[in-house]
Coordinates of C-alpha atoms in Angstrom, one line a residue:
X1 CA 288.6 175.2 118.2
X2 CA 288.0 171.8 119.5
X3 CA 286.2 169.5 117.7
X4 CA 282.3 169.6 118.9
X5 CA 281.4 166.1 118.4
X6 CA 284.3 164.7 120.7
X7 CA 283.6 167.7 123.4
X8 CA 280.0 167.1 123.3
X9 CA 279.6 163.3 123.0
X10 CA 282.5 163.0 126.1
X11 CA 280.6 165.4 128.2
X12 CA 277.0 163.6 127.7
X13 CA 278.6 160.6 128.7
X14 CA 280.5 161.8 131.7
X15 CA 278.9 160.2 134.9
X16 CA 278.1 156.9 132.5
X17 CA 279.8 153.8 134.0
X18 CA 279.5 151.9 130.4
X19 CA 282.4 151.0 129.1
X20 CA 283.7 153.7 126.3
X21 CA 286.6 152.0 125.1
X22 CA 288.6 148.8 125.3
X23 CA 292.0 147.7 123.9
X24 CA 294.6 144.8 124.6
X25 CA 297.6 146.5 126.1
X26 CA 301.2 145.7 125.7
X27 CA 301.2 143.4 128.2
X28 CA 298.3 141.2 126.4
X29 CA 295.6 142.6 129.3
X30 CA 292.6 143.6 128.2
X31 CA 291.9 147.2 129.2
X32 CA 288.4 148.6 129.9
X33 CA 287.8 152.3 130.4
X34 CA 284.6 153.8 131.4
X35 CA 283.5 157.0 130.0
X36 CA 284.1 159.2 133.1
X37 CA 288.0 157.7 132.8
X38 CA 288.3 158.0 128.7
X39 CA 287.2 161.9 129.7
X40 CA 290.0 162.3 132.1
X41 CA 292.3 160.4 130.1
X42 CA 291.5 162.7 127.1
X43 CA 291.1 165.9 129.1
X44 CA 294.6 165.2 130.8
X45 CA 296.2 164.5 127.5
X46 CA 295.2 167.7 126.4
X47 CA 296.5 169.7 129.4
X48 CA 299.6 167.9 129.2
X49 CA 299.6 168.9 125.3
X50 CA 299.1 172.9 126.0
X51 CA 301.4 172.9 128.7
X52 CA 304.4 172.0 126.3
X53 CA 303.1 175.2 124.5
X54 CA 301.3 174.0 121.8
X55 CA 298.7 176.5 120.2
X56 CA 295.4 175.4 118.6
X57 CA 295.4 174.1 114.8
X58 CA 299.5 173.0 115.5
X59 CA 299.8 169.9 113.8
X60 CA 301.2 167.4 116.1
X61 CA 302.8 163.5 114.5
X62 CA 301.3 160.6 116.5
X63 CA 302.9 157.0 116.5
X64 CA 300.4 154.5 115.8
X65 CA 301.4 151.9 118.2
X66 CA 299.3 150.9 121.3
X67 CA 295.7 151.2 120.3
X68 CA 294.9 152.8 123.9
X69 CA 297.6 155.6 124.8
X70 CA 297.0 155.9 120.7
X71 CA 293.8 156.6 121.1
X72 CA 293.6 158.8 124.3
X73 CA 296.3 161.0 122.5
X74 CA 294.7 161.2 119.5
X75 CA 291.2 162.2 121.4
X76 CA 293.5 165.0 123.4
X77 CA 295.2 166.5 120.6
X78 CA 291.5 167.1 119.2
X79 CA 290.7 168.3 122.5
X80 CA 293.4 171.0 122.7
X81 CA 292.7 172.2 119.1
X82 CA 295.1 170.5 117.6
X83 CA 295.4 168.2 114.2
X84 CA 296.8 165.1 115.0
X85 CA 298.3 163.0 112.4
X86 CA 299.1 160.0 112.3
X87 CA 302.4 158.1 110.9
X88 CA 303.3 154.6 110.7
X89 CA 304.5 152.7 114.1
X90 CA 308.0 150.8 114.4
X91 CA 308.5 147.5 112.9
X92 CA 310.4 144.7 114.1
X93 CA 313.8 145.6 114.7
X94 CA 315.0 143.8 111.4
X95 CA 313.3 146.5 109.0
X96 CA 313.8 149.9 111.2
X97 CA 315.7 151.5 108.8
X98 CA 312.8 151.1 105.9
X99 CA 310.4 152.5 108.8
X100 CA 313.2 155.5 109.4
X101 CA 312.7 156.3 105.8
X102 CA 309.3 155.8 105.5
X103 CA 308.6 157.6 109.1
X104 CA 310.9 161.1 107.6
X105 CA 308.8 160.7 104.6
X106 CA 305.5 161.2 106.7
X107 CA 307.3 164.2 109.0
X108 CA 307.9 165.8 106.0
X109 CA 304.4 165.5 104.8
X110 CA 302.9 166.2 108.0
X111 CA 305.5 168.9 108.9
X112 CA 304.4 168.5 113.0
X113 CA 305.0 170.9 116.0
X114 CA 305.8 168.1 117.6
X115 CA 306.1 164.5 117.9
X116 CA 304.0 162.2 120.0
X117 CA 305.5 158.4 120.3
X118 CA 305.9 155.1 122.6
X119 CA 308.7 155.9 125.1
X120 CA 311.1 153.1 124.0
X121 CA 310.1 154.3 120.7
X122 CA 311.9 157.8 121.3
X123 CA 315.7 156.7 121.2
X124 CA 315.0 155.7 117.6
X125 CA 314.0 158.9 116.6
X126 CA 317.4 160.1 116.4
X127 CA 318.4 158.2 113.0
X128 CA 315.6 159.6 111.0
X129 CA 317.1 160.8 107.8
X130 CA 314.9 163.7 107.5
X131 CA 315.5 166.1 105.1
X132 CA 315.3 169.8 106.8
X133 CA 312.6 171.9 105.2
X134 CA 312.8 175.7 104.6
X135 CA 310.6 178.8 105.9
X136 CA 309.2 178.9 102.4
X137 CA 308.3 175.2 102.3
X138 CA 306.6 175.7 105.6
X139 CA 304.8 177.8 108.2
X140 CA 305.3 174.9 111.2
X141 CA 308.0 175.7 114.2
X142 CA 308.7 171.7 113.3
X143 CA 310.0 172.6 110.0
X144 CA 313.1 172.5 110.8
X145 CA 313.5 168.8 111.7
X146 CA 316.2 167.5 112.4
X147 CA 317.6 170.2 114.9
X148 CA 320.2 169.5 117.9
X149 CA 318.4 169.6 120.9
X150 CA 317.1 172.4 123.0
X151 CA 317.8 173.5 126.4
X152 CA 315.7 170.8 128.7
X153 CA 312.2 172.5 129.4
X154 CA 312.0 174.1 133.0
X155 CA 309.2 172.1 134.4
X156 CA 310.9 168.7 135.3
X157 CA 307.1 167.1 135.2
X158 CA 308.2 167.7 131.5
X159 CA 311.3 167.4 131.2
X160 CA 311.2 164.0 132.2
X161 CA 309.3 163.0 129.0
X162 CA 310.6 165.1 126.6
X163 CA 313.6 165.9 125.0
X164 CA 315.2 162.5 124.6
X165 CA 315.5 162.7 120.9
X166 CA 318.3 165.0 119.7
X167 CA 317.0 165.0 115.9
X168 CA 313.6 166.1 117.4
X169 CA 313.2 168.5 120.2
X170 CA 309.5 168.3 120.5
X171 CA 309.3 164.9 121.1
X172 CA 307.2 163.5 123.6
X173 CA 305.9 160.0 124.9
X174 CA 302.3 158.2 125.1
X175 CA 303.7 157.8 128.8
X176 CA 303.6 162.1 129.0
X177 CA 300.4 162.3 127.9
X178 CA 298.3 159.0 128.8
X179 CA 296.2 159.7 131.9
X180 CA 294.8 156.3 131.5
X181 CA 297.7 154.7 133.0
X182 CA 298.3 156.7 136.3
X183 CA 297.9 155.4 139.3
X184 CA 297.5 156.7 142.9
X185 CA 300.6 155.0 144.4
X186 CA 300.0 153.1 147.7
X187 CA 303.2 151.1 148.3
X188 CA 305.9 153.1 148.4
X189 CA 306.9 154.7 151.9
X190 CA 307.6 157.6 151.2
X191 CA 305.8 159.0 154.2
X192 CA 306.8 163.0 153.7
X193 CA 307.4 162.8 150.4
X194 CA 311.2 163.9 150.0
X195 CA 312.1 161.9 147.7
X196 CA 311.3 164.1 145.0
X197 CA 312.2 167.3 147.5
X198 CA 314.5 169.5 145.4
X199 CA 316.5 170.2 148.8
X200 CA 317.3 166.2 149.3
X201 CA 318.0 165.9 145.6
X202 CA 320.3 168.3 145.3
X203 CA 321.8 167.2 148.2
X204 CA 322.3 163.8 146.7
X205 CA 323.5 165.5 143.6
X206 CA 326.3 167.7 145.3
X207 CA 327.6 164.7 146.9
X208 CA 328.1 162.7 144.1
X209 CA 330.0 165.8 142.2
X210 CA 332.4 165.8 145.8
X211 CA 332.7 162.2 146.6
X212 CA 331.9 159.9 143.5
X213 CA 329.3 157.3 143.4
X214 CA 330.5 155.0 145.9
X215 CA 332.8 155.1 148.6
X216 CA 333.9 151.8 147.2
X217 CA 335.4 150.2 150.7
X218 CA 334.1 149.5 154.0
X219 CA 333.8 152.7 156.2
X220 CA 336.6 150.2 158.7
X221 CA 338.9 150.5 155.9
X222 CA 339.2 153.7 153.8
X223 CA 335.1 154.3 152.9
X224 CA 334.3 156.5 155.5
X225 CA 333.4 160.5 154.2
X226 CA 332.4 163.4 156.3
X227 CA 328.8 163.2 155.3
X228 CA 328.4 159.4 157.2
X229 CA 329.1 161.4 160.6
X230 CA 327.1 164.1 159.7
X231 CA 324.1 161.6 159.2
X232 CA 324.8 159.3 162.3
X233 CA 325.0 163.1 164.6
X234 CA 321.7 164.4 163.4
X235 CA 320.1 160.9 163.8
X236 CA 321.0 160.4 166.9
X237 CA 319.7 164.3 168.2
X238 CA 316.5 163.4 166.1
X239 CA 315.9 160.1 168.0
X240 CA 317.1 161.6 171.2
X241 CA 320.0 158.9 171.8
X242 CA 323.4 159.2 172.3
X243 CA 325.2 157.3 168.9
X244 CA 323.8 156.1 166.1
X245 CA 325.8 153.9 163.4
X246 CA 324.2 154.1 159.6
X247 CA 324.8 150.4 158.1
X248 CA 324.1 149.7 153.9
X249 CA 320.2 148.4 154.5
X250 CA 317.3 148.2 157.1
X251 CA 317.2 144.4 156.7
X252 CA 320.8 143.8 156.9
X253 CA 321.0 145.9 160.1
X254 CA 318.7 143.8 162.0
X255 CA 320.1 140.5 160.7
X256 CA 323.9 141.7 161.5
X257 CA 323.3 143.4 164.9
X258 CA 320.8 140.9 166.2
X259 CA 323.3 137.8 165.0
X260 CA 326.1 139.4 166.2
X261 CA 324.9 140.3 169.7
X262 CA 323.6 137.3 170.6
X263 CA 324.6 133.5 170.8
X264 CA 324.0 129.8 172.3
X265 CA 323.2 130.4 175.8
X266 CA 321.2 133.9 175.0
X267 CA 317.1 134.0 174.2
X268 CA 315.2 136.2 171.8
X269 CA 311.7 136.8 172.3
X270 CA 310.2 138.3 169.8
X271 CA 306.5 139.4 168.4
X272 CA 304.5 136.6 166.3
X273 CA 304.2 139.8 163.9
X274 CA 308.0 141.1 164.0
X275 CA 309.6 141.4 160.5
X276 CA 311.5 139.1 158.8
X277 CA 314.7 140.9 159.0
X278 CA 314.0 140.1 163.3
X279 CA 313.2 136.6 162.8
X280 CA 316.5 135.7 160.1
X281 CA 318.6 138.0 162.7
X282 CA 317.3 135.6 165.5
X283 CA 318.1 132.6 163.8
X284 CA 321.5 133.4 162.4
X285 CA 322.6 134.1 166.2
X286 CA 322.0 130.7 167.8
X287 CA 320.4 131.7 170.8
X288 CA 317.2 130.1 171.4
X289 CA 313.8 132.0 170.0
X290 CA 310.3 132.3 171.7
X291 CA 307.4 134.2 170.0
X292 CA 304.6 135.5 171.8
X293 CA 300.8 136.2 170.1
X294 CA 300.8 139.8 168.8
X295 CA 300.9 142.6 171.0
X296 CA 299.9 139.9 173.8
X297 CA 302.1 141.2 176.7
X298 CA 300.5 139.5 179.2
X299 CA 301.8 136.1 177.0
X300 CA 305.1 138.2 176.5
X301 CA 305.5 138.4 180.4
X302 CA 304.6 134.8 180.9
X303 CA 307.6 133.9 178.6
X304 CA 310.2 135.7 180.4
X305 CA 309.0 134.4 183.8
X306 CA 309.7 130.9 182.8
X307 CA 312.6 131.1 180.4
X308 CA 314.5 134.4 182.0
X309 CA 316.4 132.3 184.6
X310 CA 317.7 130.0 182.7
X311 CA 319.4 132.0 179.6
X312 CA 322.3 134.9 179.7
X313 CA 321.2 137.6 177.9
X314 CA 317.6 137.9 176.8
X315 CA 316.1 140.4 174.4
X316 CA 312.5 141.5 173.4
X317 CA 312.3 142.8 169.8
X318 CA 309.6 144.3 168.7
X319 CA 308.4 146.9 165.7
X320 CA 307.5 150.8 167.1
X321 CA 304.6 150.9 164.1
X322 CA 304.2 147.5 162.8
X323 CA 304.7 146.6 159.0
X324 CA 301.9 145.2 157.9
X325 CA 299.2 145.7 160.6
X326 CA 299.4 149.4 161.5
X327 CA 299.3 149.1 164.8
X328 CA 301.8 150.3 167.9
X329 CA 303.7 148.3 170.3
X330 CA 302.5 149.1 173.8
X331 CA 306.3 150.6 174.7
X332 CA 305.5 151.7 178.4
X333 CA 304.1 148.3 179.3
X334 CA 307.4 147.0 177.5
X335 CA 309.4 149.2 179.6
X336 CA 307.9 148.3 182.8
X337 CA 308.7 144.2 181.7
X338 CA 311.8 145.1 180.7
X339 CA 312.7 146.4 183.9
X340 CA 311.1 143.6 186.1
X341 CA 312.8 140.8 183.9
X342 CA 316.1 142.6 183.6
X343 CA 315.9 142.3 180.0
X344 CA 317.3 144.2 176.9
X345 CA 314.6 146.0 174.3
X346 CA 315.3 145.8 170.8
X347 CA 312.7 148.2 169.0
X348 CA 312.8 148.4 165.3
X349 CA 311.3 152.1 164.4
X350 CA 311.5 151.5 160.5
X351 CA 307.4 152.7 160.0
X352 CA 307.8 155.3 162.6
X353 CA 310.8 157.6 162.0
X354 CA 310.3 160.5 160.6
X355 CA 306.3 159.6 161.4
X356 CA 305.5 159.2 164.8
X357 CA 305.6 161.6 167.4
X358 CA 304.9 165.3 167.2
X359 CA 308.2 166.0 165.7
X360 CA 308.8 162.4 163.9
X361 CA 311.1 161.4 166.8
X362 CA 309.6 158.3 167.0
X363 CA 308.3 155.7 170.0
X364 CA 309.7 157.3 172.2
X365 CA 308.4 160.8 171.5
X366 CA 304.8 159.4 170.8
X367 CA 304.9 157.6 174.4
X368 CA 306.9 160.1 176.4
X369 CA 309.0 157.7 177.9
X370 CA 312.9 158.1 178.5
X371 CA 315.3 157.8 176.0
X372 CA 317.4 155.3 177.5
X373 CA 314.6 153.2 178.8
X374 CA 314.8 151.5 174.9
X375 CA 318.3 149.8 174.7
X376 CA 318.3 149.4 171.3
X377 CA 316.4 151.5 168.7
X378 CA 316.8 150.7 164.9
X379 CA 315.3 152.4 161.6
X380 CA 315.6 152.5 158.3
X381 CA 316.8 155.6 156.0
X382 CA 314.5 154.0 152.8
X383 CA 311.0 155.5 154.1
X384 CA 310.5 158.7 155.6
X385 CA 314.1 159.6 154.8
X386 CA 313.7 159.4 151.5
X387 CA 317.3 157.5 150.9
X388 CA 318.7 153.8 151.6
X389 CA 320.3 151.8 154.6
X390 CA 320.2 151.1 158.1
X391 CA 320.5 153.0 161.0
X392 CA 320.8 151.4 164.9
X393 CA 320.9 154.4 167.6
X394 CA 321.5 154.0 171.9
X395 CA 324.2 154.2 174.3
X396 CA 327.6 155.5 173.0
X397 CA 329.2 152.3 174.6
X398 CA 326.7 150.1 172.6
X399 CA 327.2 152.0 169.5
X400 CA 331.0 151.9 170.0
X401 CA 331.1 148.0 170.8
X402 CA 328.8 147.6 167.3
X403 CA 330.8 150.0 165.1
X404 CA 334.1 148.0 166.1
X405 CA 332.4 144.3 166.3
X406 CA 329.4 144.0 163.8
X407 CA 330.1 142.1 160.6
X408 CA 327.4 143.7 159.0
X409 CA 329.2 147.1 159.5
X410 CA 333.1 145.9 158.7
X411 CA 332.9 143.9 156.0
X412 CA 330.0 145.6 154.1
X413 CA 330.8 148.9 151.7
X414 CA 329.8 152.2 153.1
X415 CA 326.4 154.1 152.0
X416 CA 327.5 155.7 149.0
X417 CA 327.7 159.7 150.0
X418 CA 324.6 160.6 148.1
X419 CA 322.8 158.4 149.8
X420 CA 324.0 159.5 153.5
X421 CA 323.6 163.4 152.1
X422 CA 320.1 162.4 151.3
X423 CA 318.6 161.8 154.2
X424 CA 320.8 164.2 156.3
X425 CA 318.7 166.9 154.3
X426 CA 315.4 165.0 154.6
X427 CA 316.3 165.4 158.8
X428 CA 317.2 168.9 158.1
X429 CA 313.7 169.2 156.1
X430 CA 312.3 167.3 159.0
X431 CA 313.9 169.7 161.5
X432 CA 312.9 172.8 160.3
X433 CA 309.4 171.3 159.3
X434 CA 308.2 169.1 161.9
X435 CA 304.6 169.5 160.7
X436 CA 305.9 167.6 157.6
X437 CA 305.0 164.2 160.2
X438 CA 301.3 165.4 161.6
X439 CA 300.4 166.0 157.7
X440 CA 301.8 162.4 157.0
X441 CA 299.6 161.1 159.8
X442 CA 296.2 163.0 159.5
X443 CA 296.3 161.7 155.8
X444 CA 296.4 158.2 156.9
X445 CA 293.9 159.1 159.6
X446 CA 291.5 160.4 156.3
X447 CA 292.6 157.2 154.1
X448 CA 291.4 155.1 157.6
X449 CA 288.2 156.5 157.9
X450 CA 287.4 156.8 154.6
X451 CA 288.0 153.1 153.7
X452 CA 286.1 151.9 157.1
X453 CA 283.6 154.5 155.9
X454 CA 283.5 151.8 152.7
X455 CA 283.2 148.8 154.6
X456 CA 287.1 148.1 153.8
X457 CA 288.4 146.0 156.6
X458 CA 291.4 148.0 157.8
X459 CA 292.5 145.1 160.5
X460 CA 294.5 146.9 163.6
X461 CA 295.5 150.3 162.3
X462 CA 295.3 153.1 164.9
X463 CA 296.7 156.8 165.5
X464 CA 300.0 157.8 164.7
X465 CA 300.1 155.0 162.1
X466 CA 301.1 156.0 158.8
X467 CA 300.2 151.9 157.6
X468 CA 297.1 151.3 157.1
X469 CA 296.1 147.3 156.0
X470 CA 293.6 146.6 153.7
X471 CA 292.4 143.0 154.9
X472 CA 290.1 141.4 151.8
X473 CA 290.6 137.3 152.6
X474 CA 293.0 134.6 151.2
X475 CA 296.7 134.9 150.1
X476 CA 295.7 132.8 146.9
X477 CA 293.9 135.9 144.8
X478 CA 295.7 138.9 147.1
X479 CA 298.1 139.8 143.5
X480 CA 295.1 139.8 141.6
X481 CA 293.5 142.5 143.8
X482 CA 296.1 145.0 143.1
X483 CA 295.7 144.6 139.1
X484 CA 292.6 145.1 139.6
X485 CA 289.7 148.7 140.1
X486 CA 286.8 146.7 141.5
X487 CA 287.3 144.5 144.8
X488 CA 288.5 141.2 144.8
X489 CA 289.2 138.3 147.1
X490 CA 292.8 138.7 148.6
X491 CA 294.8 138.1 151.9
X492 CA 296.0 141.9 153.1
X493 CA 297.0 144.8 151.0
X494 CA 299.7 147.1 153.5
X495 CA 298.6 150.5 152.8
X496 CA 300.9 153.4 153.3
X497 CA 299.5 156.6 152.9
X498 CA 302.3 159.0 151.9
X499 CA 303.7 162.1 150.4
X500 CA 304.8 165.7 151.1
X501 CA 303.0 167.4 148.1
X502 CA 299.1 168.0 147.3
X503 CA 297.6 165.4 146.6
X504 CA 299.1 163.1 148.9
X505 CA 301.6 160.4 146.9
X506 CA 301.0 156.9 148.5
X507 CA 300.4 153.0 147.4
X508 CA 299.7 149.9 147.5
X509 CA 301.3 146.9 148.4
X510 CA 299.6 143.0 148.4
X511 CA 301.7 140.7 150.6
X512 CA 301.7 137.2 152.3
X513 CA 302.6 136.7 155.6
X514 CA 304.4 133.3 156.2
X515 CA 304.7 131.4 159.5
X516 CA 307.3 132.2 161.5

């Protein structure tokens, strides 16, 4: 039964925004939890507890380390039923084997179900000299200890905190159990949330088994596998082009291609908000470099009247979703310029492959426009397809003149073949799921009008945007707002609203963004 004074006193307390318990974490912050969070903390502990398949009055070892996980376990086991018992915590490395000795000592006394420690405590665990004890000695399904280990456990939310000791099987960390410390995750960009698909991974998985690790030369040279023109075939059908060449990263793509393609003589013009990778890309070419205010094209088509004439070839670069601001780049209006000016387009879709668009296809899905209007499209494989690396997609003559030119793409290693096989089965998932993209952006839609909703300055963020900005002031406090529950002064935190599963996995991110 659980214990009536911790249910009762918990529940009283549940809406009551006092603090119910403090501690100085590891880190030497000083951590505050309300009751409402001590009650999740400790109601999640216990969940997590029963779910390994603990019963009520199993007795259950407890490392005394951290005073908060500590706690929150302890309160969890109690909750579940169970007796929690605590046993002493490691000492400096110097004296470890006294504590192994002294820690077998209290697992024999205690003769535990299972073990509950700090996660870098758990790899320690396997030296304990414990003496085995017999059925008559005790009634516990610990009392064997030490044991070899068992078969992992089936659910892989487990598995990934259990299991890590060999000497004992039923060993599990505060990081398993402590509610406390999970967060909603903003930053990443993860927009479908395949990372964790079990199709991509063990796509990843097989690949590794048939190809190694790394292809360990340039794909010029002896690198290139099957799997790399697998991945450049279904990206160009998914972007509607006619090549695409996969590079090693989304920054380097945009540094090589853009340096390589142009020179003295040639002009760039470019969006004030354009990413770095644009801006270094610009600069490593040579060719002279004009910015115009963002999303002004009005300013944009000012530019090129006056500086067209006198340059060879000129190119507008601009971002399909932008980075930080959440907004779109006006593509037909860009079309239309590019036409009159006799210009080349250079659009980086990393923030909208895979997001915008009915099927994910991108710009040029979302505005209807053709194809081949957009002379060069780029994208990244890191967000929506769940892997690593670069992609740039358009003509086959292009894409032939860059695979056989482009520094970036000769003399760089090949995507290792997990990483290629990764996000050719996040396009597959993408293919026979194109919903997967309308879920990503009617969650951001919910995450934008519940933050206007309140009063969050979400800056230019529109439809078909999975980046959402949280605008809150100056660049000097902006870190401290992301260590932080209660608003605080800050320059921009990117939000990206994410994730394939229920609830939706998302984060994030407090950045600075420098002249250009």
């Amino acid at each position: 039964m659980r214990d009536w004074w911790i249910t009762s006193t918990l529940q009283m307390y549940e809406g009551d925004p006092r603090p119910a318990h403090t501690h100085v974490g590891a880190d030497g912050e000083t951590v505050t939890l309300s009751r409402a969070q001590l009650l999740a903390a400790v109601r999640d502990s216990a969940g997590r507890l029963v779910a390994t398949g603990l019963r009520p009055g199993g007795r259950i070892a407890l490392v005394a380390a951290d005073p908060g996980p500590f706690v929150r376990a302890f309160l969890g086991a109690v909750w579940a039923g169970l007796v929690p018992v605590p046993v002493p915590p490691p000492p400096p490395l110097g004296r470890r084997e006294a504590w192994s000795d002294a820690l077998a000592e209290a697992l024999r006394a205690a003769d535990p179900a299972a073990l509950v420690a700090p996660g870098a405590t758990l790899p320690l665990l396997s030296g304990i000299r414990a003496r085995p004890l017999s059925r008559t000695e005790s009634n516990s399904p610990a009392s064997s200890y030490p044991r070899p280990n068992p078969d992992p456990v089936p659910d892989s939310s487990l598995d990934r905190y259990s299991g890590r000791c060999p000497a004992f099987p039923n060993a599990y960390s505060y990081e398993f159990l402590d509610a406390a410390g999970a967060v909603t995750n903003f930053s990443g960009y993860d927009y479908l949330g395949l990372a964790h698909d079990p199709v991509v991974t063990t796509a990843a998985k097989d690949a590794i088994d048939r190809y190694g690790t790394s292809v360990s030369a340039s794909r010029a040279a002896s690198g290139e596998r099957p799997v790399h023109g697998l991945l450049e075939e279904a990206l160009a059908r998914h972007v509607d082009a006619e090549r695409a060449l996969v590079l090693i990263g989304g920054h380097s793509t945009n540094v090589s291609v853009l340096g390589h393609l142009l020179g003295p003589g040639d002009l760039i013009v470019h969006d004030a908000f354009a990413h770095n990778s644009i801006v270094q890309g610009a600069q490593l070419s040579g060719a002279r470099r004009r910015v115009f205010p963002h999303n002004d094209l009005a300013a944009l088509d000012r530019i090129l009247a006056e500086h067209r004439p006198s340059h060879g070839r000129v190119v507008v670069a601009v971002e399909g979703v932008y980075s930080m601001d959440g907004d779109l780049a006006d593509l037909p209006a860009l079309i239309e310029l590019r036409h009159r000016h006799d210009v080349m387009l250079y659009l980086d879709e990393a923030h909208s492959v895979g997001v915008l668009g009915a099927t994910g296809a991108c710009a040029v899905e979302h505005w209807g426009v053709p194809p081949d209007a957009v002379d060069i499209r780029m994208g990244t494989l890191s967000k929506a397809l769940a892997s690593c690396g670069g992609y740039v997609a358009g003509s086959e003559a292009l894409v032939t003149h860059l695979r056989h030119t482009t520094p970036g793409f000769i003399y760089s290693v090949g995507i290792p073949p997990s990483t290629a096989a990764a996000a050719l089965a996040a396009l597959e998932r993408l293919r026979r799921d194109p919903a997967l993209a309308a879920k990503a952006r009617a969650r951001a839609a919910r995450f934008r009008e519940l933050a206007v909703k309140a009063g969050l300055n979400t800056g230019l963020s529109e439809d078909g945007s999975c980046v959402v900005p949280v605008i809150t002031g100056d660049a000097a406090t902006a870190p401290a707002t992301g260590r932080r529950d209660a608003p605080a002064r800050g320059e921009r935190a990117a939000v990206h609203p994410a994730g394939g599963g229920e609830p939706p996995v998302a984060s994030t991110v407090l950045r600075h963004r420098p002249a250009q």
